[in-house]
XYZ file of N, CA and C in Angstrom:
858
model
N -5.163 -10.345 -18.191
C -4.359 -11.554 -17.936
C -3.185 -11.118 -17.017
N -2.913 -11.954 -15.920
C -2.048 -11.646 -15.022
C -0.616 -12.217 -15.449
N 0.476 -11.360 -15.528
C 1.759 -11.783 -15.928
C 2.317 -12.802 -14.925
N 3.070 -13.795 -15.667
C 3.477 -15.032 -14.802
C 4.581 -14.597 -13.865
N 5.230 -13.458 -13.939
C 6.063 -12.948 -12.768
C 5.577 -12.246 -11.752
N 4.360 -11.918 -11.893
C 3.585 -11.148 -10.787
C 3.315 -12.160 -9.529
N 3.747 -11.804 -8.385
C 3.731 -12.671 -7.226
C 2.599 -12.303 -6.199
N 1.484 -13.017 -5.996
C 0.569 -12.654 -5.104
C 1.026 -12.909 -3.629
N 0.406 -12.231 -2.734
C 0.649 -12.288 -1.318
C -0.578 -12.372 -0.456
N -0.406 -12.976 0.770
C -1.494 -13.013 1.709
C -1.763 -11.848 2.277
N -2.979 -11.326 2.486
C -3.511 -10.098 3.291
C -4.887 -10.325 3.819
N -5.134 -9.493 4.852
C -6.382 -9.560 5.482
C -6.656 -8.114 5.918
N -7.933 -7.719 5.899
C -8.440 -6.454 6.502
C -9.075 -6.602 7.730
N -8.734 -5.626 8.742
C -9.267 -5.839 10.136
C -10.533 -5.168 10.250
N -11.121 -4.586 9.171
C -12.424 -3.911 9.284
C -13.556 -4.651 8.515
N -14.753 -4.285 8.623
C -15.736 -4.970 7.734
C -16.105 -4.134 6.702
N -16.135 -4.585 5.503
C -16.118 -3.662 4.147
C -17.644 -3.222 4.124
N -17.769 -2.067 3.519
C -19.047 -1.411 3.353
C -19.440 -1.690 2.050
N -18.677 -2.236 1.135
C -18.879 -2.448 -0.270
C -20.218 -3.469 -0.538
N -20.951 -3.003 -1.623
C -21.928 -3.901 -1.973
C -21.601 -5.083 -2.935
N -20.308 -4.940 -3.301
C -19.840 -5.915 -4.273
C -19.210 -7.143 -3.565
N -19.460 -8.425 -3.922
C -19.070 -9.602 -3.441
C -17.605 -9.734 -3.325
N -17.003 -10.227 -2.216
C -15.518 -10.419 -2.407
C -15.279 -11.525 -1.194
N -14.081 -11.325 -0.580
C -13.512 -12.239 0.298
C -13.427 -11.783 1.756
N -13.938 -10.594 2.302
C -13.683 -9.952 3.376
C -15.228 -9.807 4.022
N -15.101 -9.884 5.432
C -16.183 -9.661 6.222
C -16.915 -8.225 5.720
N -18.029 -8.295 5.573
C -18.829 -6.980 5.175
C -20.041 -6.780 6.013
N -20.758 -5.684 5.710
C -21.916 -5.117 6.776
C -23.118 -5.299 5.894
N -23.078 -5.690 4.603
C -24.185 -5.672 3.864
C -24.867 -7.004 3.861
N -26.059 -7.250 3.892
C -26.832 -8.310 4.017
C -26.986 -8.857 2.638
N -26.781 -10.327 2.518
C -26.953 -10.959 1.213
C -26.439 -12.339 1.247
N -26.137 -13.038 0.127
C -25.581 -14.457 0.270
C -24.304 -14.520 0.988
N -24.306 -15.331 1.867
C -23.116 -15.498 2.689
C -23.232 -16.531 3.836
N -22.214 -16.801 4.438
C -22.064 -17.857 5.569
C -22.264 -17.174 7.014
N -22.128 -15.939 7.201
C -21.969 -15.373 8.441
C -23.584 -14.921 8.836
N -24.109 -15.644 9.766
C -25.513 -15.234 10.374
C -25.620 -13.970 10.967
N -26.480 -13.179 10.484
C -26.904 -11.818 10.972
C -28.010 -11.723 12.094
N -28.980 -12.026 11.654
C -30.184 -11.802 12.525
C -31.442 -12.595 11.889
N -32.546 -12.657 12.577
C -33.849 -13.211 12.061
C -34.756 -11.906 11.855
N -35.402 -11.899 10.607
C -36.525 -10.715 10.357
C -37.592 -11.398 9.753
N -38.808 -10.781 9.548
C -39.939 -11.180 9.103
C -39.894 -11.350 7.571
N -40.548 -12.350 7.111
C -40.691 -12.434 5.533
C -40.994 -11.394 4.820
N -41.883 -10.389 5.493
C -42.352 -9.132 4.894
C -41.159 -8.322 4.733
N -40.234 -8.342 5.636
C -39.166 -7.241 5.664
C -37.977 -7.873 4.580
N -38.003 -9.207 4.555
C -36.858 -9.579 3.757
C -37.599 -10.808 2.948
N -38.243 -10.478 1.955
C -38.862 -11.607 1.095
C -38.020 -12.579 0.497
N -37.507 -13.594 1.125
C -36.563 -14.435 0.594
C -36.929 -15.981 1.237
N -37.863 -16.668 0.748
C -38.416 -17.910 1.199
C -37.292 -18.951 1.424
N -36.217 -18.909 0.567
C -35.251 -19.842 0.684
C -34.444 -19.744 2.158
N -34.660 -18.607 2.841
C -34.139 -18.452 4.143
C -35.158 -18.682 5.180
N -36.295 -19.224 5.008
C -37.156 -19.416 5.880
C -36.714 -20.265 7.185
N -37.026 -19.893 8.310
C -36.712 -20.564 9.561
C -37.942 -21.127 10.270
N -38.095 -22.300 10.223
C -39.479 -22.843 10.702
C -39.493 -22.816 12.175
N -38.388 -23.273 12.899
C -38.344 -23.202 14.425
C -38.525 -21.803 14.879
N -37.895 -20.671 14.393
C -37.930 -19.539 14.795
C -39.349 -18.768 14.465
N -39.972 -19.394 13.348
C -41.442 -18.880 12.958
C -42.364 -19.432 14.132
N -42.088 -20.623 14.721
C -43.168 -21.350 15.528
C -42.940 -20.651 17.076
N -41.688 -20.063 17.199
C -41.537 -19.355 18.521
C -41.970 -17.868 18.563
N -42.073 -17.372 17.234
C -42.347 -15.810 17.242
C -43.680 -15.625 17.874
N -43.811 -14.545 18.919
C -45.014 -14.262 19.573
C -45.999 -13.557 18.694
N -45.518 -13.019 17.641
C -46.381 -12.269 16.517
C -47.002 -13.137 15.604
N -46.467 -14.198 15.505
C -46.911 -15.367 14.489
C -46.629 -14.788 13.087
N -45.491 -14.208 13.048
C -44.882 -13.799 11.594
C -43.875 -14.860 11.180
N -43.839 -15.100 9.713
C -43.035 -16.098 9.219
C -41.446 -15.271 9.255
N -40.524 -16.050 10.014
C -39.231 -15.579 10.024
C -38.252 -16.209 9.090
N -37.328 -15.371 8.640
C -36.327 -15.939 7.760
C -34.975 -15.452 8.377
N -33.995 -16.217 7.890
C -32.650 -15.910 8.419
C -31.958 -14.989 7.516
N -31.268 -14.100 8.089
C -30.514 -12.938 7.374
C -28.927 -13.208 7.473
N -28.242 -13.254 6.470
C -26.729 -13.609 6.411
C -26.054 -12.162 6.031
N -24.719 -12.028 6.372
C -23.904 -10.919 5.996
C -23.114 -11.495 4.717
N -23.053 -10.534 3.734
C -22.362 -10.914 2.410
C -20.865 -10.682 2.639
N -19.979 -11.460 2.000
C -18.574 -11.220 2.103
C -18.275 -10.147 0.994
N -17.502 -9.281 1.336
C -17.373 -8.113 0.333
C -16.070 -7.830 -0.163
N -15.948 -6.922 -1.159
C -14.675 -6.516 -1.651
C -14.086 -5.339 -0.995
N -12.748 -5.028 -1.114
C -12.133 -3.804 -0.508
C -11.258 -3.329 -1.712
N -10.908 -2.061 -1.731
C -9.815 -1.539 -2.683
C -8.501 -1.601 -2.161
N -7.443 -1.964 -3.134
C -6.083 -1.921 -2.606
C -5.515 -0.800 -3.605
N -4.682 0.100 -3.190
C -4.093 1.052 -3.934
C -2.480 0.888 -3.848
N -1.865 1.223 -4.812
C -0.441 1.417 -4.938
C -0.083 2.777 -5.246
N 0.424 3.522 -4.182
C 0.851 4.763 -4.291
C 2.438 4.957 -4.718
N 2.757 5.388 -5.902
C 4.185 5.105 -6.373
C 4.854 6.393 -6.539
N 5.926 6.530 -5.682
C 6.947 7.668 -5.784
C 7.643 7.525 -7.028
N 7.512 8.649 -7.919
C 8.338 8.523 -9.195
C 9.305 9.843 -9.145
N 9.571 10.314 -8.088
C 10.538 11.536 -7.980
C 11.766 11.087 -8.348
N 12.784 12.187 -8.621
C 13.897 11.769 -9.190
C 14.960 11.028 -8.326
N 14.774 10.966 -6.965
C 15.576 10.080 -6.123
C 15.263 8.766 -6.332
N 14.028 8.314 -7.028
C 13.818 6.919 -7.239
C 14.531 6.364 -8.546
N 15.342 7.241 -9.319
C 15.910 6.761 -10.491
C 17.201 6.012 -10.100
N 17.658 5.978 -8.810
C 18.618 5.340 -8.314
C 18.837 3.840 -8.817
N 19.984 3.436 -9.326
C 20.227 2.092 -9.537
C 21.437 1.755 -8.808
N 21.087 0.772 -7.939
C 22.111 -0.014 -7.069
C 22.196 -1.513 -7.259
N 21.994 -2.185 -6.333
C 21.872 -3.622 -6.571
C 20.698 -3.901 -7.510
N 19.602 -3.196 -7.344
C 18.521 -3.411 -8.224
C 17.957 -1.933 -8.551
N 17.278 -1.688 -9.489
C 16.636 -0.419 -9.803
C 15.515 -0.111 -8.867
N 15.555 1.100 -8.402
C 14.411 1.328 -7.547
C 13.015 1.409 -8.245
N 12.989 1.842 -9.506
C 11.785 1.946 -10.219
C 11.388 0.490 -10.698
N 12.242 -0.450 -10.864
C 12.118 -1.788 -11.203
C 11.314 -2.484 -9.895
N 11.830 -2.015 -8.787
C 11.239 -2.534 -7.506
C 9.766 -2.024 -7.321
N 9.635 -0.606 -7.680
C 8.332 -0.130 -7.493
C 7.322 -0.902 -8.511
N 7.880 -1.274 -9.657
C 7.065 -2.133 -10.621
C 6.721 -3.417 -10.015
N 7.694 -4.028 -9.514
C 7.494 -5.459 -8.942
C 6.558 -5.386 -7.728
N 6.444 -4.284 -6.814
C 5.660 -4.290 -5.663
C 4.168 -4.051 -6.218
N 4.120 -2.921 -7.172
C 2.795 -2.729 -7.735
C 2.103 -3.876 -8.450
N 2.911 -4.678 -9.260
C 2.311 -5.887 -9.886
C 1.935 -6.871 -8.761
N 2.566 -7.113 -7.739
C 2.284 -8.036 -6.617
C 0.872 -7.477 -6.101
N 0.850 -6.262 -5.897
C -0.431 -5.813 -5.154
C -1.673 -5.939 -6.117
N -1.535 -5.700 -7.481
C -2.620 -5.800 -8.380
C -2.868 -7.363 -8.540
N -1.929 -8.245 -8.553
C -2.076 -9.693 -8.677
C -2.876 -10.173 -7.537
N -2.566 -9.794 -6.448
C -3.210 -10.119 -5.214
C -4.561 -9.797 -4.978
N -4.899 -8.374 -5.477
C -6.291 -7.767 -5.581
C -7.018 -8.538 -6.522
N -6.709 -8.809 -7.574
C -7.431 -9.502 -8.619
C -7.705 -10.925 -8.271
N -6.699 -11.485 -7.629
C -6.995 -12.977 -7.292
C -8.083 -13.111 -6.154
N -8.243 -12.009 -5.366
C -9.226 -11.940 -4.221
C -10.425 -11.116 -4.496
N -10.661 -10.862 -5.845
C -11.984 -10.192 -6.355
C -11.853 -8.724 -5.629
N -10.879 -8.130 -5.477
C -10.978 -6.829 -4.802
C -10.511 -5.861 -5.924
N -10.767 -4.507 -5.683
C -10.371 -3.579 -6.689
C -8.806 -3.210 -6.520
N -8.353 -2.656 -7.595
C -6.943 -2.320 -7.637
C -6.936 -0.924 -8.236
N -6.256 0.085 -7.526
C -6.141 1.425 -7.950
C -4.720 1.793 -7.944
N -4.161 2.873 -8.625
C -2.754 3.175 -8.505
C -2.777 4.770 -8.680
N -1.876 5.514 -8.091
C -1.474 6.665 -8.235
C -0.123 7.088 -8.057
N 0.430 7.412 -9.311
C 1.981 7.668 -9.457
C 2.013 9.353 -9.336
N 3.221 9.763 -8.786
C 3.409 11.197 -8.546
C 4.842 11.371 -8.592
N 5.139 12.567 -9.010
C 6.607 13.358 -8.518
C 6.205 14.610 -7.873
N 6.425 15.780 -8.703
C 5.868 16.972 -8.167
C 4.537 17.161 -8.295
N 3.835 16.505 -9.142
C 2.393 16.458 -9.254
C 1.938 14.934 -9.541
N 0.688 14.674 -9.509
C 0.274 13.434 -10.054
C 0.528 13.153 -11.387
N 0.856 11.804 -11.805
C 1.192 11.523 -13.108
C -0.094 10.975 -13.732
N -0.969 11.425 -14.522
C -2.262 10.667 -14.718
C -1.892 9.577 -15.552
N -1.111 9.531 -16.580
C -0.928 8.352 -17.431
C -0.283 7.157 -16.753
N 0.124 7.313 -15.552
C 0.602 6.280 -14.615
C -0.336 6.088 -13.531
N -1.469 6.458 -13.534
C -2.575 6.348 -12.441
C -3.790 5.736 -12.885
N -4.530 5.058 -12.027
C -5.730 4.182 -12.381
C -6.586 4.518 -11.219
N -7.884 4.520 -11.729
C -9.069 4.472 -10.739
C -9.304 3.022 -10.352
N -9.795 2.846 -9.008
C -9.933 1.462 -8.513
C -10.879 0.679 -9.483
N -10.570 -0.456 -9.780
C -11.307 -1.275 -10.893
C -10.859 -2.854 -10.719
N -11.605 -3.597 -11.435
C -11.177 -4.957 -11.661
C -10.600 -5.278 -13.176
N -10.237 -4.479 -13.735
C -9.561 -4.423 -15.096
C -8.203 -4.877 -15.102
N -7.939 -6.291 -15.107
C -6.528 -6.684 -14.861
C -5.609 -6.265 -15.962
N -6.055 -6.495 -17.165
C -5.280 -5.970 -18.242
C -4.817 -4.547 -18.234
N -5.698 -3.789 -18.061
C -5.459 -2.264 -17.971
C -4.498 -2.067 -16.670
N -4.664 -2.685 -15.682
C -3.726 -2.497 -14.479
C -2.281 -2.863 -14.867
N -2.115 -4.061 -15.440
C -0.665 -4.449 -15.702
C -0.067 -3.825 -16.942
N -0.839 -3.267 -17.754
C -0.407 -2.506 -18.830
C 0.155 -1.114 -18.437
N -0.433 -0.558 -17.340
C 0.088 0.641 -16.828
C 1.259 0.258 -15.833
N 1.131 -0.681 -15.049
C 2.277 -0.910 -14.274
C 3.513 -1.150 -15.032
N 3.455 -1.802 -16.284
C 4.422 -2.136 -17.113
C 5.365 -0.905 -17.581
N 4.708 0.307 -17.509
C 5.343 1.527 -17.912
C 6.277 2.112 -16.665
N 6.221 1.617 -15.424
C 6.732 2.286 -14.273
C 8.381 2.221 -14.421
N 8.888 0.984 -14.805
C 10.217 0.774 -14.596
C 10.988 1.722 -15.819
N 10.420 2.077 -16.886
C 11.002 2.880 -17.828
C 10.804 4.269 -17.660
N 10.094 4.797 -16.736
C 9.838 6.234 -16.509
C 11.047 6.949 -16.276
N 11.195 8.128 -16.734
C 12.418 8.851 -16.303
C 12.014 10.333 -16.226
N 12.731 10.969 -15.147
C 12.600 12.371 -15.092
C 13.845 12.869 -14.501
N 13.971 14.217 -14.191
C 15.186 14.890 -13.684
C 14.570 16.046 -12.859
N 15.205 16.131 -11.618
C 15.068 17.321 -10.793
C 13.535 17.548 -10.478
N 12.945 16.474 -10.150
C 11.621 16.547 -9.801
C 11.429 15.871 -8.288
N 10.762 16.646 -7.462
C 10.731 16.040 -5.961
C 9.506 15.414 -5.795
N 9.184 15.253 -4.608
C 7.948 14.361 -4.320
C 6.752 15.214 -3.742
N 6.634 16.469 -3.958
C 5.443 17.182 -3.381
C 4.131 16.721 -3.838
N 4.044 16.058 -5.048
C 2.823 15.460 -5.386
C 2.097 14.644 -4.662
N 2.721 14.187 -3.630
C 2.130 13.105 -2.534
C 0.831 13.815 -1.946
N 0.845 14.970 -1.681
C -0.250 15.756 -1.107
C -1.452 15.628 -2.270
N -1.159 15.905 -3.470
C -2.247 15.801 -4.484
C -2.788 14.407 -4.601
N -1.743 13.390 -4.580
C -1.996 12.101 -4.765
C -3.086 11.486 -3.784
N -3.007 11.937 -2.465
C -4.028 11.417 -1.424
C -5.487 11.801 -1.874
N -5.711 12.999 -2.712
C -7.072 13.197 -3.120
C -7.488 12.340 -4.258
N -6.733 11.458 -4.683
C -7.197 10.566 -5.750
C -7.613 9.267 -5.076
N -7.473 9.035 -3.819
C -7.992 7.835 -3.127
C -9.553 7.891 -3.016
N -10.183 6.893 -3.057
C -11.716 6.893 -2.889
C -11.975 6.930 -1.440
N -13.196 7.167 -1.144
C -13.830 7.462 0.048
C -13.926 6.118 0.934
N -14.214 4.924 0.106
C -14.150 3.717 0.854
C -12.957 3.261 1.421
N -12.875 2.766 2.671
C -11.750 2.388 3.337
C -11.022 1.353 2.520
N -9.690 1.382 2.340
C -8.969 0.397 1.722
C -7.367 0.305 2.258
N -6.514 -0.669 1.566
C -5.260 -0.756 1.933
C -4.599 0.039 0.930
N -3.697 0.913 1.629
C -2.841 1.832 0.722
C -1.380 1.363 0.945
N -0.789 1.044 -0.135
C 0.532 0.709 -0.146
C 1.367 1.731 -0.814
N 2.064 2.627 0.201
C 2.799 3.784 -0.304
C 4.271 3.328 -0.553
N 4.652 3.324 -1.663
C 5.986 2.641 -2.183
C 6.754 3.833 -2.591
N 7.888 4.109 -1.846
C 8.792 5.122 -1.844
C 10.052 5.004 -1.111
N 11.166 5.694 -1.501
C 12.402 5.850 -0.629
C 12.293 6.692 0.556
N 11.229 7.469 0.696
C 10.990 8.308 1.761
C 12.035 9.177 1.946
N 12.797 9.622 0.836
C 13.661 10.735 1.101
C 12.961 12.127 0.773
N 12.015 12.207 1.521
C 11.156 13.474 1.699
C 11.168 14.223 2.924
N 10.971 15.541 3.075
C 10.958 16.050 4.261
C 9.789 15.253 5.188
N 10.314 15.120 6.530
C 9.305 14.560 7.412
C 7.962 15.157 7.455
N 7.956 16.635 7.344
C 6.715 17.282 7.443
C 5.931 16.998 6.188
N 6.433 16.652 5.040
C 5.739 16.313 3.966
C 5.228 14.922 3.933
N 5.987 14.071 4.621
C 5.493 12.625 4.759
C 4.369 12.726 5.742
N 4.479 13.517 6.700
C 3.316 13.660 7.657
C 1.930 14.124 6.930
N 2.073 15.106 6.092
C 0.921 15.467 5.430
C 0.309 14.507 4.609
N 1.241 13.683 3.958
C 0.649 12.647 3.215
C -0.126 11.705 4.036
N 0.544 11.274 5.169
C -0.144 10.247 6.067
C -1.469 10.799 6.553
N -1.551 12.218 6.783
C -2.871 12.836 7.226
C -3.883 12.686 6.069
N -3.396 12.856 4.857
C -4.410 12.782 3.786
C -4.782 11.188 3.569
N -4.202 10.249 4.163
C -4.468 8.820 3.910
C -5.253 8.396 5.245
N -5.449 9.189 6.095
C -5.969 8.682 7.452
C -7.174 7.894 7.528
N -8.038 7.927 6.536
C -9.219 7.159 6.475
C -8.839 5.727 5.995
N -7.583 5.548 5.542
C -7.309 4.009 5.083
C -6.241 3.440 5.895
N -5.928 2.164 5.790
C -4.738 1.504 6.327
C -3.659 1.740 5.355
N -2.764 2.371 5.865
C -1.487 2.638 5.142
C -0.202 1.739 5.528
N 0.296 1.058 4.446
C 1.577 0.178 4.637
C 2.718 1.000 3.774
N 3.551 1.717 4.645
C 4.629 2.209 3.852
C 5.710 1.103 3.473
N 5.932 1.049 2.126
C 7.004 0.078 1.700
C 8.331 1.028 1.370
N 9.303 0.978 2.161
C 10.376 1.751 2.127
C 11.559 1.027 1.355
N 11.852 1.576 0.176
C 12.897 1.099 -0.761
C 14.144 1.819 -0.479
N 15.084 0.997 0.269
C 16.540 1.589 0.414
C 17.427 0.664 -0.153
N 18.653 1.160 -0.640
C 19.617 0.139 -1.151
C 20.822 0.564 -0.400
N 21.518 -0.478 0.215
C 22.683 -0.270 0.821
C 23.912 0.423 0.077
N 23.799 0.516 -1.248
C 24.715 1.134 -2.054
C 24.489 2.485 -2.181
N 23.397 3.131 -1.597
C 23.218 4.483 -1.428
C 24.259 5.178 -0.616
N 24.751 4.470 0.437
C 25.734 4.826 1.373
C 26.995 4.157 1.544
N 26.956 2.943 0.637
C 28.111 2.047 0.727
C 29.080 2.386 -0.550
N 28.292 2.798 -1.791
C 29.129 2.949 -2.922
C 29.537 4.515 -2.943
N 30.564 4.897 -1.961
C 31.207 5.939 -2.062
C 32.702 5.878 -2.021
N 33.329 6.751 -2.567
C 34.878 6.850 -2.638
C 35.386 6.506 -1.239
N 36.588 5.536 -1.202
C 37.047 5.306 -0.002
C 38.026 6.416 0.441
N 38.765 7.093 -0.532
C 39.605 8.222 -0.057
C 39.759 9.069 -1.233
N 39.717 10.428 -0.913
C 39.876 11.396 -1.972
C 38.729 12.212 -2.303
N 38.824 13.120 -3.275
C 37.627 14.100 -3.409
C 36.565 13.280 -4.260
N 35.336 13.613 -4.120
C 34.257 13.081 -4.911
C 33.134 14.097 -4.834
N 32.268 13.979 -6.107
C 31.192 14.831 -6.147
C 29.821 14.159 -5.916
N 28.983 14.820 -5.186
C 27.596 14.349 -4.870
C 26.784 15.258 -5.403
N 25.618 14.734 -6.075
C 24.587 15.510 -6.591
C 23.248 15.128 -6.136
N 22.386 16.146 -5.656
C 21.073 15.890 -5.148
C 20.303 15.632 -6.573
N 19.703 14.432 -6.736
C 19.098 14.295 -7.963
C 17.650 15.093 -8.290
N 17.128 15.604 -6.954
C 15.871 16.373 -7.141
C 15.992 17.873 -7.272
N 17.177 18.352 -6.861
C 17.506 19.701 -6.995
C 18.712 20.061 -7.802
N 19.382 19.068 -8.271
C 20.582 19.317 -9.162
C 21.797 19.886 -8.369
N 21.657 20.260 -7.297
C 22.779 20.975 -6.535
C 23.796 19.848 -6.463
N 25.287 20.307 -6.476
C 26.295 19.458 -6.323
C 27.296 19.958 -5.345
N 27.934 18.967 -4.621
C 28.695 19.237 -3.405
C 29.902 18.489 -3.686
N 31.106 19.002 -3.435
C 32.431 18.314 -3.450
C 32.854 17.989 -2.108
N 33.105 16.753 -1.786
C 33.623 16.269 -0.632
C 34.956 15.482 -0.475
N 35.707 15.684 0.466
C 36.812 15.108 0.590
C 36.490 13.677 1.398
N 36.452 12.582 0.737
C 36.171 11.211 1.551
C 37.258 10.649 2.367
N 37.009 10.057 3.265
C 37.706 9.245 4.172
C 36.855 8.293 5.050
N 37.386 7.499 5.759
C 36.653 6.494 6.593
C 35.767 7.249 7.444
N 36.105 8.240 8.151
C 35.135 8.956 8.882
C 33.980 9.604 8.322
N 34.055 9.949 7.195
C 32.931 10.548 6.393
C 32.098 9.427 5.907
N 32.693 8.284 5.499
C 31.870 7.286 5.093
C 30.955 6.695 6.246
N 31.558 6.710 7.405
C 30.908 6.223 8.526
C 29.569 7.137 8.876
N 29.871 8.412 8.560
C 28.874 9.453 8.795
C 27.750 9.195 7.877
N 27.775 8.793 6.636
C 26.904 8.554 5.725
C 25.860 7.502 6.354
N 26.635 6.384 6.853
C 25.879 5.136 7.282
C 25.057 5.497 8.528
N 25.600 6.305 9.455
C 24.914 6.663 10.496
C 23.732 7.612 10.480
N 23.774 8.496 9.352
C 22.819 9.206 8.905
C 21.590 8.427 8.393
N 21.807 7.438 7.709
C 20.694 6.698 7.144
C 20.142 5.897 8.416
N 20.858 5.477 9.413
C 20.208 4.813 10.695
C 19.440 5.802 11.359
N 20.050 6.994 11.617
C 19.268 8.104 12.088
C 18.008 8.448 11.435
N 18.043 8.417 10.110
C 16.802 8.714 9.268
C 15.832 7.571 9.480
N 16.174 6.214 9.556
C 15.317 5.168 9.870
C 14.526 5.428 11.232
N 15.374 5.952 12.178
C 14.770 5.876 13.421
C 13.728 7.180 13.563
N 13.985 8.246 12.767
C 13.004 9.245 12.550
C 11.819 8.876 11.913
N 11.917 8.063 10.905
C 10.811 7.521 10.027
C 10.099 6.555 10.971
N 10.554 5.763 11.645
C 9.891 4.800 12.611
C 9.216 5.538 13.608
N 9.613 6.642 14.209
C 8.892 7.441 15.170
C 7.816 8.175 14.552
N 7.868 8.599 13.316
C 6.683 9.206 12.724
C 5.758 8.319 12.357
N 5.961 7.084 11.810
C 5.064 6.189 11.553
C 4.326 5.663 12.760
N 5.113 5.460 13.922
C 4.412 5.042 15.009
C 3.428 6.084 15.763
N 3.584 7.413 15.375
C 2.653 8.212 15.671
C 1.205 7.984 15.091
N 1.347 7.305 13.847
C 0.099 7.066 13.136
C -0.342 5.642 13.349
N 0.266 4.905 14.331
C 0.048 3.498 14.499
C 0.354 2.683 13.176
N 1.522 2.931 12.577
C 1.765 2.403 11.489
C 3.026 1.582 11.438
N 3.325 0.333 11.101
C 4.526 -0.268 10.906
C 4.887 -0.280 9.524
N 6.127 0.246 9.139
C 6.629 0.252 7.786
C 7.135 -1.240 7.445
N 7.289 -1.423 6.198
C 8.174 -2.380 5.590
C 9.218 -1.868 4.800
N 10.420 -2.332 5.219
C 11.832 -1.888 4.532
C 12.133 -2.766 3.668
N 12.355 -2.552 2.412
C 12.796 -3.528 1.250
C 14.215 -3.017 0.846
N 15.136 -3.872 1.106
C 16.562 -3.566 0.548
C 16.891 -4.764 -0.321
N 17.138 -4.342 -1.594
C 17.635 -5.486 -2.475
C 16.327 -5.833 -3.360
N 16.306 -7.323 -3.786
C 15.250 -7.719 -4.540
C 13.954 -7.895 -3.662
N 12.653 -7.460 -4.323
C 11.495 -7.686 -3.607
C 11.072 -9.061 -3.870
N 10.290 -9.570 -2.714
C 9.661 -10.860 -2.831
C 8.472 -10.803 -2.220
N 7.245 -11.214 -2.928
C 5.874 -11.137 -2.131
C 5.726 -11.722 -0.786
N 6.754 -12.706 -0.521
C 6.624 -13.184 0.735
C 6.913 -12.305 1.912
N 7.610 -11.140 1.505
C 7.944 -10.028 2.499
C 6.394 -9.507 3.156
N 5.487 -9.238 1.931
C 4.235 -8.767 2.430
C 3.455 -9.722 3.167
N 3.368 -11.050 2.617
C 2.815 -12.040 3.355
C 3.146 -12.074 4.860
N 4.532 -11.904 5.023
C 5.056 -12.065 6.474
C 4.416 -10.821 7.208
N 4.573 -9.802 6.554
C 4.123 -8.427 7.052
C 2.692 -8.545 7.773
N 1.729 -9.059 6.934
C 0.261 -9.260 7.223
C 0.182 -10.484 8.442
N 0.957 -11.492 8.410
C 0.982 -12.547 9.389
C 1.327 -11.849 10.689
N 2.324 -11.191 10.719
C 2.830 -10.454 12.004
C 1.596 -9.603 12.619
N 1.067 -8.809 11.585
C -0.042 -7.863 12.015
C -1.126 -8.628 12.768
N -1.534 -9.784 12.212
C -2.531 -10.675 12.862
C -2.114 -11.042 14.196
N -0.982 -11.736 14.265
C -0.429 -12.280 15.534
C 0.266 -11.224 16.381
């Protein structure tokens, strides 16, 4: 059963699905469908319901001809969830609550379109109890997603993204990488290389309070949630401005890295709405 608060969104895939299972996307397998493919002899495709009398009369070899159509097919959707310690941040909204909302929206959309939904969660390694193989089991999907917001760890980085890419299936799918991307650029690049056979949508979760909720003047302690290292800083207006500038520089660096893979990220600040993903795919089409 799909929860009432799970919001579906519009999406399309720009490739033909190789799946043999019926769905909503253009496929390459022949079967029931509306997209005409070709004519073949009744011997090669023994389905008399598809008989084409006009083409049969035209055939120089006097073979009975039938119409073959391409079947609409399913495709897998994956939520790759960063559960590293930096994702424990609580600002305007909880980052992990946003991860849960995005994953639920992806699962809802997949199940409404007869697509498969899979999920891989990771910190330093893949977290099996928060991961799912692609499938059509809605109850299992949402039961696992419900555990995301309550997950807690300390001093865990995101090195597990490299392992997580190995959990993706071979069939091409949509991969939503949900993270704050406070990872080394080299590690992000390794993750993107591991997902190169899929269409990747980076969902970047940033909260303005990460760089706005700082002391205005005086000493303050900062702690790296993934290493536990602390640093004492004397805050003043110039230092606060440097933090904001570093976030902007980080955004430019991420945009440049994603552009090398012909990927456009989606930045989410504050509350997540499924319409953000609908708009994202609308812009890809146009």
